[in-house]
Amino acid sequence: MSRTRCDRTPAWAQLREHFDTQGRQLDLRQAFASDPQRFERLSLQAPHVFADLSKNLTDAGTQAALTVLARQCGVEEHREALFAGDHVNRTEDRAAMHWLLRQPAGGMPGQPEGVRTALAEVHAVLDAMLAYAQAVREDAAITDVVNIGIGGSDLGPQMAVLALDEFVDQRKRYHFVSSVDGHELSAVLRRVRPESTLFLVASKSFTTLETMTNARSARAWFTAHGGRDIARHFCALTSNVQAAAAFGIRTTFGFWDWVGGRCSMWSAIGLPIAVAIGPQRFRELLAGAYAMDQHFRTAPLETNLPVQLALLDLWYRNFHGFTSRSVAPYHSGLRRMQAYLQQLEMESNGKRVDETGAPLPYATSPVIWGEPAANGQHAYFQMLHQGSDVIPVEFIAVRKVAHGLAEHHHKLLANGLAQAQALMLGQQDAGGHRQMLGNRPSTFLVLDELSPASLGALIALYEHRVFAAAALWGINSFDQWGVELGKALAQAIEPRLVSGDVAGLDASTAGLLQRLRPGP
Ligand code: F6P
């Protein structure tokens, strides 16, 4: 694997000079005025996703210099290693083959034997899981499907079921319980009955505290309320098949350690999606993601959308010093998109050391945040337009919608276009409080429609963008050691909440613990 950290390439120093002499001053209004072809030049079409990058603080020269950086960092070689099934997750010594979950049966010419074997297993599980999903769909006695899982075992399925509502079998209700906060589970249990509920216990590790606590409580509720057939009403989605069996679950769909939790919605973890939209549509979701895989794998870096978006992330984070990116999906079906992207991007690339463990002299993942549709406009867009920080915005708009309320859709799209325009144009002539400096960057992604295929492509686009950014930054995006300490400390604190023992705790935790102790 030939990788060079971005700051150790010749291109990095050249970019620094380019930024200091030209890049920093780029004015979008002048850039459009001096180049009538700017929109065409700086927009890209990838499978199912059109991207207008022209309202970003780059020009052809910056883009070319950034692309040279990607080459010098070895993004192409690293991409090859990913698709060859190499152990790109070095700290855990594993491959990262989420892309294999959407590869058609039969595989690709020249694929290593191990990858071909894994693909055969993928399709065996996929066929079995889709047959099960179809049986659940046809089972009129099951009216409620409750997914119990957290992080990657919740966010992808929940986001997709909401996004694809138009395709969802409305004869059943879908619930997602993730937090260990008992409000969540009890709110769902108040609304369902044991005889008509299917619980999906989704956990790659089958050890996650939140999920196991919720699963145990759901099982206890089930039996306490007359539920008799655990085998029929509980199903596990996990790579820890033994733990699921020990829990007493007989129907299990497995997956592999090379599927990272945050890229697992294509695996058995996607079962709630498959029940909701049906096997055929689930295959379309996979096909859309596969189309994006092929784009990422084969398109030259210059026209490779995941790579170009990753380069913009680096340009903004490491040269302009922007600390966050706001996601603005102008489609309320995408209302869990930001939550999904927060895990995908920040859990993957929120790292301060490179893959060898050496501290990095530059920043990595931006903060990802936002609200769907026009709601953000009436909340925090003020800050985007006039605040002291420049925050690049990523709009996601969908051309065709099924709801038939054409006027609503025109107004929605007009608002998205207008916000991007206002960010760029500003209102320089106005004085004082009304002045908007403009020149605030945005990317505009357009889907022709929000279908299983286009959603699959969009999510795969983000996965590959995160991978490409990690390749540039020289980090391993597939581990998440930073979440472990809090988990361990929570285990030690839990018994103290009951006993009241604060010995050895820092004064703040001790004081808070005493305040929070359950009492009369
Ligand atoms: O704590 C973080 C994390 O490990 C995520 O990476 C993962 O998606 C989530 O917890 C849930 O893990 P599991 O699927 O093993 O329950």
Coordinates of C-alpha atoms and ligand atoms in Angstrom, one line a residue:
M1 CA 0.0 0.0 0.0
S2 CA 1.7 3.2 -1.1
R3 CA 0.3 6.1 0.9
T4 CA 1.8 9.4 1.6
R5 CA 0.3 11.7 4.2
C6 CA -1.0 14.9 2.5
D7 CA 1.4 17.2 4.4
R8 CA 4.4 15.2 3.1
T9 CA 3.6 15.6 -0.6
P10 CA 5.1 18.3 -2.8
A11 CA 1.5 19.2 -3.8
W12 CA 0.8 20.3 -0.2
A13 CA 3.4 23.0 -0.2
Q14 CA 2.2 24.1 -3.6
L15 CA -1.4 24.3 -2.4
R16 CA -0.3 26.3 0.6
E17 CA 1.3 28.8 -1.8
H18 CA -1.6 28.8 -4.1
F19 CA -3.9 29.4 -1.2
D20 CA -1.9 32.3 0.2
T21 CA -1.4 34.0 -3.2
Q22 CA -4.8 33.3 -4.9
G23 CA -7.1 30.8 -3.2
R24 CA -7.8 32.8 -0.1
Q25 CA -9.2 35.7 -2.1
L26 CA -11.4 33.9 -4.6
D27 CA -14.6 35.7 -5.0
L28 CA -17.4 33.6 -6.4
R29 CA -19.2 36.5 -8.0
Q30 CA -16.1 37.5 -9.9
A31 CA -15.3 33.9 -10.7
F32 CA -18.8 33.4 -12.4
A33 CA -18.4 36.8 -14.2
S34 CA -15.0 35.9 -15.6
D35 CA -15.9 32.3 -16.6
P36 CA -19.3 31.8 -18.3
Q37 CA -18.6 28.1 -18.4
R38 CA -18.0 27.8 -14.6
F39 CA -21.1 25.9 -13.9
E40 CA -20.5 23.3 -16.6
R41 CA -16.8 23.2 -15.7
L42 CA -17.3 22.6 -12.1
S43 CA -20.3 20.3 -12.0
L44 CA -20.1 16.5 -12.1
Q45 CA -22.6 13.7 -13.0
A46 CA -22.1 10.5 -11.0
P47 CA -24.6 7.6 -11.0
H48 CA -28.0 9.0 -9.8
V49 CA -26.3 12.1 -8.3
F50 CA -25.6 15.4 -10.1
A51 CA -23.3 17.7 -8.2
D52 CA -22.9 21.5 -8.8
L53 CA -19.6 22.3 -7.2
S54 CA -19.3 25.7 -8.9
K55 CA -20.4 27.7 -5.8
N56 CA -17.3 26.4 -3.9
L57 CA -14.2 28.5 -3.3
T58 CA -12.2 26.8 -6.0
D59 CA -11.4 27.3 -9.6
A60 CA -10.0 25.0 -12.2
G61 CA -6.5 25.8 -11.0
T62 CA -7.3 24.9 -7.4
Q63 CA -9.1 21.8 -8.5
A64 CA -6.2 20.6 -10.6
A65 CA -3.7 21.3 -7.7
L66 CA -6.0 19.4 -5.3
T67 CA -6.3 16.5 -7.7
V68 CA -2.5 16.3 -7.9
L69 CA -2.4 16.1 -4.1
A70 CA -4.9 13.1 -4.3
R71 CA -2.5 11.4 -6.7
Q72 CA 0.5 12.0 -4.6
C73 CA -1.2 10.8 -1.5
G74 CA -1.9 7.5 -3.2
V75 CA -5.7 7.7 -3.2
E76 CA -5.8 5.5 -6.3
E77 CA -3.6 2.9 -4.7
H78 CA -5.5 3.0 -1.5
R79 CA -8.8 2.7 -3.4
E80 CA -7.4 -0.4 -5.1
A81 CA -6.4 -1.9 -1.8
L82 CA -10.0 -1.3 -0.5
F83 CA -11.5 -3.1 -3.5
A84 CA -8.9 -5.9 -3.3
G85 CA -10.0 -6.8 0.2
D86 CA -6.6 -5.8 1.7
H87 CA -6.6 -5.0 5.4
V88 CA -7.0 -1.3 5.1
N89 CA -8.3 -1.2 8.7
R90 CA -4.9 -1.5 10.0
T91 CA -5.5 -1.0 13.7
E92 CA -8.0 -3.8 13.8
D93 CA -6.1 -5.8 11.0
R94 CA -9.3 -6.2 8.9
A95 CA -10.5 -5.6 5.4
A96 CA -13.3 -3.1 4.9
M97 CA -15.5 -4.7 2.3
H98 CA -18.9 -3.1 2.7
W99 CA -18.8 -2.5 -1.1
L100 CA -18.9 -6.3 -1.5
L101 CA -22.4 -6.4 0.0
R102 CA -23.7 -4.7 -3.1
Q103 CA -21.7 -6.5 -5.7
P104 CA -23.8 -8.7 -8.0
A105 CA -23.3 -12.5 -7.6
G106 CA -20.5 -13.8 -9.7
G107 CA -18.1 -11.0 -8.8
M108 CA -15.5 -9.2 -10.9
P109 CA -12.8 -10.7 -13.1
G110 CA -9.5 -11.1 -11.3
Q111 CA -11.0 -10.9 -7.9
P112 CA -8.9 -12.6 -5.2
E113 CA -10.2 -16.0 -4.1
G114 CA -10.9 -14.9 -0.6
V115 CA -13.1 -12.1 -1.9
R116 CA -15.0 -14.4 -4.2
T117 CA -15.6 -16.8 -1.3
A118 CA -16.9 -13.9 0.8
L119 CA -19.1 -12.8 -2.0
A120 CA -20.7 -16.2 -2.2
E121 CA -21.5 -16.0 1.5
V122 CA -22.9 -12.5 1.1
H123 CA -25.4 -13.7 -1.5
A124 CA -26.3 -16.7 0.5
V125 CA -27.2 -14.5 3.5
L126 CA -28.9 -11.9 1.3
D127 CA -31.1 -14.4 -0.4
A128 CA -32.1 -16.0 2.9
M129 CA -32.7 -12.6 4.5
L130 CA -34.8 -11.3 1.6
A131 CA -36.9 -14.5 1.7
Y132 CA -37.5 -13.9 5.4
A133 CA -38.3 -10.3 4.7
Q134 CA -40.9 -11.3 2.2
A135 CA -42.4 -13.9 4.6
V136 CA -42.7 -11.1 7.2
R137 CA -44.4 -8.8 4.7
E138 CA -46.9 -11.5 3.8
D139 CA -47.6 -12.3 7.5
A140 CA -50.6 -10.2 8.2
A141 CA -50.5 -11.2 11.9
I142 CA -47.3 -9.1 12.3
T143 CA -48.3 -5.5 12.4
D144 CA -45.3 -3.9 14.1
V145 CA -41.6 -4.3 13.5
V146 CA -39.3 -3.0 16.2
N147 CA -35.7 -2.6 15.4
I148 CA -33.5 -2.6 18.6
G149 CA -30.0 -1.3 17.7
I150 CA -27.8 1.7 18.0
G151 CA -25.2 3.6 15.9
G152 CA -24.7 1.8 12.7
S153 CA -27.3 -0.8 13.7
D154 CA -30.0 1.9 13.8
L155 CA -29.1 5.0 11.8
G156 CA -28.9 3.5 8.3
P157 CA -32.1 1.5 8.5
Q158 CA -34.0 4.3 10.2
M159 CA -32.8 6.9 7.7
A160 CA -33.6 4.7 4.7
V161 CA -37.1 3.6 6.0
L162 CA -38.0 7.3 6.4
A163 CA -36.4 8.3 3.1
L164 CA -38.2 5.6 1.2
D165 CA -41.6 6.1 2.8
E166 CA -43.2 6.2 -0.6
F167 CA -42.2 2.6 -1.2
V168 CA -42.9 1.4 2.4
D169 CA -45.6 -1.3 3.1
Q170 CA -48.0 0.8 5.1
R171 CA -49.8 -2.2 6.5
K172 CA -47.1 -2.5 9.1
R173 CA -45.6 0.1 11.5
Y174 CA -41.8 0.4 12.0
H175 CA -40.2 1.5 15.2
F176 CA -36.6 2.1 16.1
V177 CA -35.4 1.9 19.6
S178 CA -31.8 2.9 20.1
S179 CA -31.1 4.7 23.4
V180 CA -30.9 3.0 26.7
D181 CA -33.2 5.8 27.9
G182 CA -36.2 3.8 29.0
H183 CA -38.6 6.4 27.6
E184 CA -37.8 5.1 24.1
L185 CA -38.5 1.4 24.7
S186 CA -41.5 2.0 26.9
A187 CA -43.1 4.4 24.4
V188 CA -42.9 1.7 21.8
L189 CA -44.1 -1.1 24.1
R190 CA -47.2 0.9 25.0
R191 CA -48.2 0.8 21.4
V192 CA -47.6 -2.8 20.4
R193 CA -48.8 -6.3 21.4
P194 CA -46.7 -9.3 21.8
E195 CA -48.6 -11.5 19.3
S196 CA -48.3 -9.0 16.5
T197 CA -44.8 -7.7 17.0
L198 CA -41.5 -8.7 15.5
F199 CA -38.4 -7.6 17.4
L200 CA -35.2 -7.3 15.4
V201 CA -32.2 -7.2 17.7
A202 CA -29.5 -5.5 15.5
S203 CA -26.0 -5.5 16.9
K204 CA -22.8 -6.3 15.1
S205 CA -21.1 -7.2 18.4
F206 CA -24.2 -8.4 20.3
T207 CA -22.6 -6.9 23.4
T208 CA -23.6 -3.2 23.1
L209 CA -24.9 -2.0 26.4
E210 CA -27.9 -0.1 25.0
T211 CA -29.0 -2.8 22.7
M212 CA -28.6 -5.7 25.0
T213 CA -30.4 -3.8 27.8
N214 CA -33.3 -3.0 25.4
A215 CA -33.4 -6.5 24.0
R216 CA -33.6 -8.1 27.5
S217 CA -36.3 -5.7 28.6
A218 CA -38.3 -6.3 25.4
R219 CA -38.0 -10.1 25.9
A220 CA -39.1 -9.7 29.6
W221 CA -42.1 -7.6 28.5
F222 CA -42.9 -10.1 25.8
T223 CA -43.1 -13.0 28.2
A224 CA -44.8 -11.0 30.9
H225 CA -47.5 -10.0 28.5
G226 CA -48.3 -13.5 27.3
G227 CA -46.0 -13.7 24.4
R228 CA -45.1 -17.4 23.9
D229 CA -43.1 -17.9 20.7
I230 CA -39.7 -16.1 21.0
A231 CA -38.4 -17.9 17.9
R232 CA -41.2 -16.3 15.8
H233 CA -41.1 -12.9 17.4
F234 CA -37.4 -12.2 17.9
C235 CA -34.8 -12.2 15.1
A236 CA -31.1 -11.3 15.5
L237 CA -28.9 -9.4 13.0
T238 CA -25.3 -9.8 14.1
S239 CA -21.8 -11.0 13.4
N240 CA -21.8 -12.7 16.8
V241 CA -24.1 -15.6 16.0
Q242 CA -23.2 -17.5 19.2
A243 CA -24.2 -14.6 21.5
A244 CA -27.5 -14.3 19.7
A245 CA -28.1 -18.1 20.2
A246 CA -27.1 -17.7 23.9
F247 CA -29.7 -14.9 24.2
G248 CA -32.3 -17.4 23.0
I249 CA -32.9 -16.2 19.5
R250 CA -33.1 -18.9 16.9
T251 CA -33.5 -16.8 13.7
T252 CA -30.3 -15.0 13.0
F253 CA -28.9 -13.3 9.9
G254 CA -25.2 -12.9 10.1
F255 CA -22.5 -10.7 8.7
W256 CA -18.7 -10.4 8.9
D257 CA -16.1 -8.5 10.8
W258 CA -15.1 -6.8 7.6
V259 CA -18.4 -4.9 7.6
G260 CA -17.9 -1.7 9.7
G261 CA -21.0 -0.8 11.8
R262 CA -21.5 2.5 10.1
C263 CA -21.4 0.9 6.6
S264 CA -23.6 -2.0 7.5
M265 CA -27.1 -1.1 6.2
W266 CA -26.4 -3.2 3.1
S267 CA -25.9 -6.3 5.2
A268 CA -28.4 -8.2 7.5
I269 CA -28.6 -4.9 9.4
G270 CA -30.7 -3.7 6.5
L271 CA -33.5 -6.3 7.2
P272 CA -35.9 -3.6 8.5
I273 CA -35.4 -1.8 5.2
A274 CA -36.1 -5.0 3.3
V275 CA -39.2 -5.7 5.2
A276 CA -40.4 -2.2 4.7
I277 CA -39.8 -1.8 1.0
G278 CA -39.6 -5.4 -0.1
P279 CA -36.9 -7.6 -1.6
Q280 CA -36.9 -6.2 -5.1
R281 CA -36.6 -2.6 -3.9
F282 CA -33.8 -3.6 -1.5
R283 CA -32.0 -5.1 -4.4
E284 CA -32.4 -1.7 -6.2
L285 CA -30.9 0.0 -3.2
L286 CA -27.9 -2.3 -3.5
A287 CA -27.7 -1.7 -7.3
G288 CA -27.7 2.1 -6.8
A289 CA -24.8 1.8 -4.3
Y290 CA -23.0 -0.6 -6.7
A291 CA -23.3 1.9 -9.5
M292 CA -21.6 4.5 -7.2
D293 CA -18.9 1.9 -6.3
Q294 CA -18.1 1.5 -9.9
H295 CA -17.9 5.2 -10.4
F296 CA -15.6 5.6 -7.4
R297 CA -13.5 2.7 -8.6
T298 CA -13.1 3.6 -12.2
A299 CA -13.7 7.3 -12.8
P300 CA -10.5 9.4 -13.1
L301 CA -9.8 11.5 -10.0
E302 CA -10.7 14.7 -11.9
T303 CA -14.3 13.5 -12.5
N304 CA -14.6 11.2 -9.5
L305 CA -17.3 12.7 -7.3
P306 CA -16.4 11.1 -4.0
V307 CA -12.8 12.2 -4.5
Q308 CA -13.6 15.7 -5.5
L309 CA -15.9 16.2 -2.5
A310 CA -13.2 14.8 -0.2
L311 CA -10.7 17.3 -1.7
L312 CA -13.1 20.1 -1.0
D313 CA -13.4 18.9 2.6
L314 CA -9.7 19.0 2.9
W315 CA -9.4 22.4 1.2
Y316 CA -11.9 23.9 3.6
R317 CA -10.7 22.2 6.7
N318 CA -6.9 22.6 6.2
F319 CA -6.5 25.7 4.2
H320 CA -9.6 27.9 4.8
G321 CA -9.8 26.6 8.4
F322 CA -13.6 26.0 8.3
T323 CA -14.6 23.8 11.1
S324 CA -18.0 22.5 10.1
R325 CA -20.2 21.6 7.2
S326 CA -23.9 22.0 7.3
V327 CA -26.1 19.5 5.5
A328 CA -29.4 20.8 4.1
P329 CA -31.6 18.1 2.6
Y330 CA -34.5 19.8 0.8
H331 CA -36.7 16.7 1.2
S332 CA -38.2 15.8 4.6
G333 CA -37.7 12.1 3.8
L334 CA -34.0 12.8 4.4
R335 CA -34.7 14.0 7.9
R336 CA -32.3 11.5 9.5
M337 CA -29.6 12.1 7.0
Q338 CA -27.6 14.4 9.2
A339 CA -27.7 11.9 12.0
Y340 CA -26.6 9.2 9.7
L341 CA -23.8 11.4 8.3
Q342 CA -22.7 12.4 11.7
Q343 CA -21.8 8.8 12.5
L344 CA -20.4 8.0 9.1
E345 CA -18.2 11.1 8.9
M346 CA -17.3 12.0 12.5
E347 CA -16.9 8.5 13.9
S348 CA -14.8 7.5 10.8
N349 CA -12.6 10.6 10.4
G350 CA -12.7 12.2 13.8
K351 CA -9.1 11.3 14.4
R352 CA -6.0 13.2 15.6
V353 CA -3.3 10.6 14.8
D354 CA -2.4 9.1 11.5
E355 CA -2.7 5.4 10.8
T356 CA 0.7 4.8 12.3
G357 CA -0.4 6.5 15.5
A358 CA 1.7 9.7 15.0
P359 CA -0.1 12.9 15.9
L360 CA -1.3 14.9 13.0
P361 CA -0.3 18.6 12.5
Y362 CA -3.6 19.4 10.8
A363 CA -7.3 19.0 11.4
T364 CA -9.5 16.2 10.2
S365 CA -13.3 15.6 10.1
P366 CA -15.4 18.8 10.1
V367 CA -18.4 18.9 12.4
I368 CA -21.4 17.7 10.4
W369 CA -24.8 19.2 11.4
G370 CA -28.0 20.5 10.0
E371 CA -31.8 20.2 9.7
P372 CA -33.9 19.0 6.8
A373 CA -35.7 21.1 4.3
A374 CA -36.7 24.7 4.9
N375 CA -36.8 24.3 8.7
G376 CA -33.1 25.2 9.1
Q377 CA -33.9 28.5 7.2
H378 CA -36.1 29.5 10.1
A379 CA -33.5 28.5 12.7
Y380 CA -29.8 28.8 12.1
F381 CA -29.5 30.0 8.5
Q382 CA -29.2 33.5 9.9
M383 CA -25.8 32.4 11.2
L384 CA -24.9 30.9 7.9
H385 CA -25.5 34.2 6.1
Q386 CA -24.2 36.7 8.6
G387 CA -22.4 34.8 11.4
S388 CA -18.7 35.2 12.1
D389 CA -17.9 31.7 10.9
V390 CA -18.0 30.6 7.3
I391 CA -19.8 27.3 7.1
P392 CA -19.9 25.5 3.8
V393 CA -23.4 24.1 3.1
E394 CA -24.3 21.0 1.3
F395 CA -27.8 21.2 -0.3
I396 CA -29.5 18.0 -1.4
A397 CA -32.5 18.5 -3.6
V398 CA -34.8 16.0 -5.4
R399 CA -36.3 17.0 -8.8
K400 CA -39.4 14.7 -8.9
V401 CA -41.6 13.9 -5.9
A402 CA -44.6 11.6 -5.7
H403 CA -46.9 13.6 -3.4
G404 CA -48.6 15.5 -6.1
L405 CA -48.5 18.9 -4.3
A406 CA -46.6 20.6 -7.1
E407 CA -46.9 24.0 -5.6
H408 CA -45.3 22.9 -2.4
H409 CA -42.4 21.3 -4.2
H410 CA -41.8 24.4 -6.4
K411 CA -41.7 26.5 -3.3
L412 CA -39.4 24.1 -1.5
L413 CA -36.9 24.0 -4.4
A414 CA -37.1 27.7 -4.9
N415 CA -36.1 28.1 -1.3
G416 CA -33.1 25.8 -1.6
L417 CA -31.9 27.5 -4.8
A418 CA -32.5 30.9 -3.2
Q419 CA -30.5 30.1 -0.1
A420 CA -27.5 28.9 -2.1
Q421 CA -27.8 32.0 -4.2
A422 CA -28.1 34.3 -1.2
L423 CA -25.1 32.7 0.5
M424 CA -23.0 33.4 -2.6
L425 CA -24.3 36.8 -3.7
G426 CA -24.8 38.4 -0.3
Q427 CA -26.1 41.9 0.0
Q428 CA -22.9 43.9 0.0
D429 CA -24.5 47.3 -0.7
A430 CA -26.8 47.2 2.2
G431 CA -25.4 48.9 5.3
G432 CA -25.0 47.9 8.9
H433 CA -27.2 45.0 10.1
R434 CA -28.6 44.3 6.7
Q435 CA -25.2 43.8 5.1
M436 CA -24.4 40.2 3.9
L437 CA -20.9 39.8 2.6
G438 CA -21.8 36.8 0.5
N439 CA -19.1 34.6 -1.0
R440 CA -20.2 31.8 1.3
P441 CA -19.7 28.4 -0.4
S442 CA -22.1 25.7 -1.0
T443 CA -22.4 22.4 -2.9
F444 CA -25.7 21.5 -4.5
L445 CA -26.5 17.8 -5.0
V446 CA -29.4 16.9 -7.1
L447 CA -31.2 13.5 -7.3
D448 CA -33.7 13.0 -10.1
E449 CA -36.0 11.2 -7.6
L450 CA -35.6 9.7 -4.2
S451 CA -35.8 6.0 -5.0
P452 CA -34.1 3.0 -3.5
A453 CA -31.5 3.2 -6.3
S454 CA -30.7 6.9 -5.9
L455 CA -30.6 6.6 -2.1
G456 CA -28.2 3.7 -2.4
A457 CA -26.0 5.8 -4.7
L458 CA -26.1 8.8 -2.4
I459 CA -25.1 6.8 0.6
A460 CA -22.3 5.0 -1.2
L461 CA -21.1 8.4 -2.4
Y462 CA -20.8 9.6 1.2
E463 CA -19.0 6.4 2.2
H464 CA -16.4 6.7 -0.5
R465 CA -16.0 10.4 0.2
V466 CA -15.2 9.6 3.8
F467 CA -12.7 6.9 2.7
A468 CA -11.1 9.3 0.2
A469 CA -10.7 12.0 2.8
A470 CA -9.1 9.5 5.2
A471 CA -6.7 8.5 2.4
L472 CA -5.7 12.1 2.0
W473 CA -5.4 12.7 5.7
G474 CA -3.5 9.4 6.2
I475 CA -5.9 8.2 8.9
N476 CA -7.7 4.9 9.4
S477 CA -11.4 5.7 9.0
F478 CA -12.6 2.2 10.0
D479 CA -11.9 2.1 13.8
Q480 CA -13.5 4.1 16.6
W481 CA -11.3 3.6 19.7
G482 CA -12.4 7.0 21.0
V483 CA -15.8 5.7 22.0
E484 CA -14.5 2.9 24.3
L485 CA -13.3 4.9 27.3
G486 CA -16.8 6.4 28.0
K487 CA -18.3 2.9 27.8
A488 CA -15.9 1.5 30.3
L489 CA -16.4 4.4 32.7
A490 CA -20.2 4.1 32.5
Q491 CA -19.9 0.5 33.6
A492 CA -17.9 1.5 36.7
I493 CA -20.3 4.4 37.5
E494 CA -23.5 2.4 37.3
P495 CA -23.1 0.5 40.6
R496 CA -22.0 3.7 42.3
L497 CA -25.3 5.3 41.4
V498 CA -27.0 2.6 43.5
S499 CA -24.5 2.4 46.3
G500 CA -23.7 6.1 46.5
D501 CA -20.0 5.3 46.7
V502 CA -18.0 8.2 45.4
A503 CA -14.6 7.3 46.7
G504 CA -11.8 8.1 44.2
L505 CA -14.1 10.0 41.8
D506 CA -13.2 13.5 40.7
A507 CA -15.2 16.1 42.6
S508 CA -17.5 17.1 39.7
T509 CA -18.5 13.5 38.9
A510 CA -18.9 12.7 42.6
G511 CA -21.1 15.8 43.1
L512 CA -23.3 15.1 40.1
L513 CA -23.6 11.4 41.0
Q514 CA -24.9 12.4 44.4
R515 CA -27.5 14.7 42.9
L516 CA -28.6 12.1 40.4
R517 CA -28.9 9.2 42.7
P518 CA -32.3 7.5 42.6
G519 CA -34.2 8.4 45.7
P520 CA -37.7 8.6 47.1
Ligands
F6P1 O1 -20.0 2.7 20.1 C1 -19.8 2.9 18.7 C2 -20.3 1.7 18.0 O2 -19.3 0.7 18.1 C3 -20.5 2.0 16.5 O3 -19.4 2.0 15.8 C4 -21.5 1.0 16.2 O4 -22.2 1.3 15.0 C5 -22.4 1.0 17.4 O5 -21.5 1.2 18.5 C6 -23.3 -0.2 17.6 O6 -22.5 -1.4 17.7 P1 -23.1 -2.8 17.6 O7 -23.7 -2.9 16.2 O8 -22.0 -3.8 17.8 O9 -24.2 -2.9 18.6

